[in-house]
Tab-separated table of C-alpha atoms in Angstrom:
chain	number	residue	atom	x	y	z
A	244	UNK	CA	0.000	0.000	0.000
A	245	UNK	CA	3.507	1.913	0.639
A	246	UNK	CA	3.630	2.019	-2.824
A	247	UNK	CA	0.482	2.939	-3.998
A	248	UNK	CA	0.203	5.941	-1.828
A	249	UNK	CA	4.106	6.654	-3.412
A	250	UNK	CA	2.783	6.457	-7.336
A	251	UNK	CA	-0.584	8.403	-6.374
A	252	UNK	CA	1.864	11.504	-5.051
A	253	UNK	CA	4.347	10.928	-7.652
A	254	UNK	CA	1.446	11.454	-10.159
A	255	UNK	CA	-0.101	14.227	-8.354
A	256	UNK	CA	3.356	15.818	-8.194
A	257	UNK	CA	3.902	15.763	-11.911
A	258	UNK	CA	0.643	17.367	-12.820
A	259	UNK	CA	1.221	19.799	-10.563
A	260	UNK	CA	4.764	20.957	-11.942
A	261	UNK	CA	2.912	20.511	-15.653
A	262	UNK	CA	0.093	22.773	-14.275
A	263	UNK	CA	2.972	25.646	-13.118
A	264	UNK	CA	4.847	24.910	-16.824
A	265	UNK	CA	1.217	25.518	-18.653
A	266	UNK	CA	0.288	28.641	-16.338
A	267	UNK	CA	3.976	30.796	-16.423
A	268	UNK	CA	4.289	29.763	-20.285
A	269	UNK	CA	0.563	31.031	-20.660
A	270	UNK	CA	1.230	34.159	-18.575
A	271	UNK	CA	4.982	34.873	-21.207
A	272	UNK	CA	2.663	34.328	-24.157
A	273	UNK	CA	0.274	37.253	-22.801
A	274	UNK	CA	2.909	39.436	-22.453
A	275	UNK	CA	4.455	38.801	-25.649
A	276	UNK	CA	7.953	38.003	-23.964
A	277	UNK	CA	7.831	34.854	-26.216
A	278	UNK	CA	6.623	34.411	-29.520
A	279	UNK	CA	4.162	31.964	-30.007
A	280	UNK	CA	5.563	32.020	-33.818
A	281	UNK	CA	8.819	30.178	-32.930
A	282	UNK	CA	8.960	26.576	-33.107
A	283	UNK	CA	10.124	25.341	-29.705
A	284	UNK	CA	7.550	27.405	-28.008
A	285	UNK	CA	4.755	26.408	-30.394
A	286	UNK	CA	5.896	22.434	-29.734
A	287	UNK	CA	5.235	23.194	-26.247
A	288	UNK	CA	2.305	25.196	-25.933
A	289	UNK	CA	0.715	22.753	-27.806
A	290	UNK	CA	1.844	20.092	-25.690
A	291	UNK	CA	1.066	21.256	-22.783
A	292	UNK	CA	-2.100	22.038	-24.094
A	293	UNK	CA	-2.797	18.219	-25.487
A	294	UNK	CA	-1.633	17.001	-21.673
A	295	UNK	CA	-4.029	19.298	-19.580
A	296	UNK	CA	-7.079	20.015	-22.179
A	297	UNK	CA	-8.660	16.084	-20.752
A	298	UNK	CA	-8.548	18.270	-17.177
A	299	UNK	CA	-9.713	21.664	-18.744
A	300	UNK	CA	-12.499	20.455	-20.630
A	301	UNK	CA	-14.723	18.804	-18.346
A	302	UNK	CA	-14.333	21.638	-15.916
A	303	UNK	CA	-15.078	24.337	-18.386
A	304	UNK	CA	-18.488	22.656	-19.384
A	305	UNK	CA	-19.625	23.651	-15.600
A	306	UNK	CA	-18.026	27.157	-15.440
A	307	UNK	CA	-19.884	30.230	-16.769
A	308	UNK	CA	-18.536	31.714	-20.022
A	309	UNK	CA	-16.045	34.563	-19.431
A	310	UNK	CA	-14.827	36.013	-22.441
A	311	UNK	CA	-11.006	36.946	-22.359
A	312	UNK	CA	-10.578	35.034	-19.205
A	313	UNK	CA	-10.239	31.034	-18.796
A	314	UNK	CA	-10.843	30.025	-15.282
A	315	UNK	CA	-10.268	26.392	-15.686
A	316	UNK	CA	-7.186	26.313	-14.933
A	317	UNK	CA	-7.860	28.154	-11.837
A	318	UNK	CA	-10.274	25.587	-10.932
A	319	UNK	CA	-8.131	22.371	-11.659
A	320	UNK	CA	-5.151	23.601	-9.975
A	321	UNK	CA	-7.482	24.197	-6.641
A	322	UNK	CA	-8.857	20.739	-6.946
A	323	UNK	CA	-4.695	19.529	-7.339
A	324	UNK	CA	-4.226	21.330	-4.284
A	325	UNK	CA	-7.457	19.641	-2.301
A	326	UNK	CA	-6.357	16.164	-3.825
A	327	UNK	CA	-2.679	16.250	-2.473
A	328	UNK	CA	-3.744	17.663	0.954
A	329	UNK	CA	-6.193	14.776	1.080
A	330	UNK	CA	-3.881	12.574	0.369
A	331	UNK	CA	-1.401	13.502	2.761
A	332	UNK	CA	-3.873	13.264	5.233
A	333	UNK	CA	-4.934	10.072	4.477
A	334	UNK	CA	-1.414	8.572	4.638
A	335	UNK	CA	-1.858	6.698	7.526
A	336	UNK	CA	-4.191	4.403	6.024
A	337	UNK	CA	-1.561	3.488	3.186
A	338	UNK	CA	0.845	2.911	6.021
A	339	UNK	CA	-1.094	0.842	8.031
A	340	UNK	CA	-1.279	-1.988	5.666
């Protein structure tokens, strides 16, 4: 169970770092300090995009339409945070096994 609770953080960890990659690149493209125009920043936009748009998507569906601003991401990377606190306070249960 050691284990389990290991992979579910290491997972959790990852999307979380992905998460901070999509929002800072987002924030550079808004600003115009990169240009969305040159091919290594395109490739990962668009990858980061492909990763996180399964999480985005559903939560956009409930969200109310604000033009200009995209709150999804907002709203997945509170639910991250409530996930991993859970987690880590549920940790006695995969070490008790």
């Amino acid at each position: 169970m050691v284990s389990l609770y290991q992979a579910l953080d290491v997972i959790l960890q990852v999307i979380w770092f992905v998460m901070i990659a999509h929002i800072i690149l987002s924030w550079l493209l808004s600003f115009q300090v990169l240009n969305p125009r040159q091919p290594q920043v395109a490739q990962i936009w668009f990858g980061l995009n492909r990763l996180l748009e399964p999480i985005y998507a559903p939560i956009r569906r409930f969200l109310p339409q604000t033009p200009g601003l995209d709150l999804a991401p907002l709203v997945a990377f509170v639910i991250l945070i409530i996930l991993r606190q859970v987690l880590h306070n549920n940790q006695g249960f995969f070490y008790s096994f």
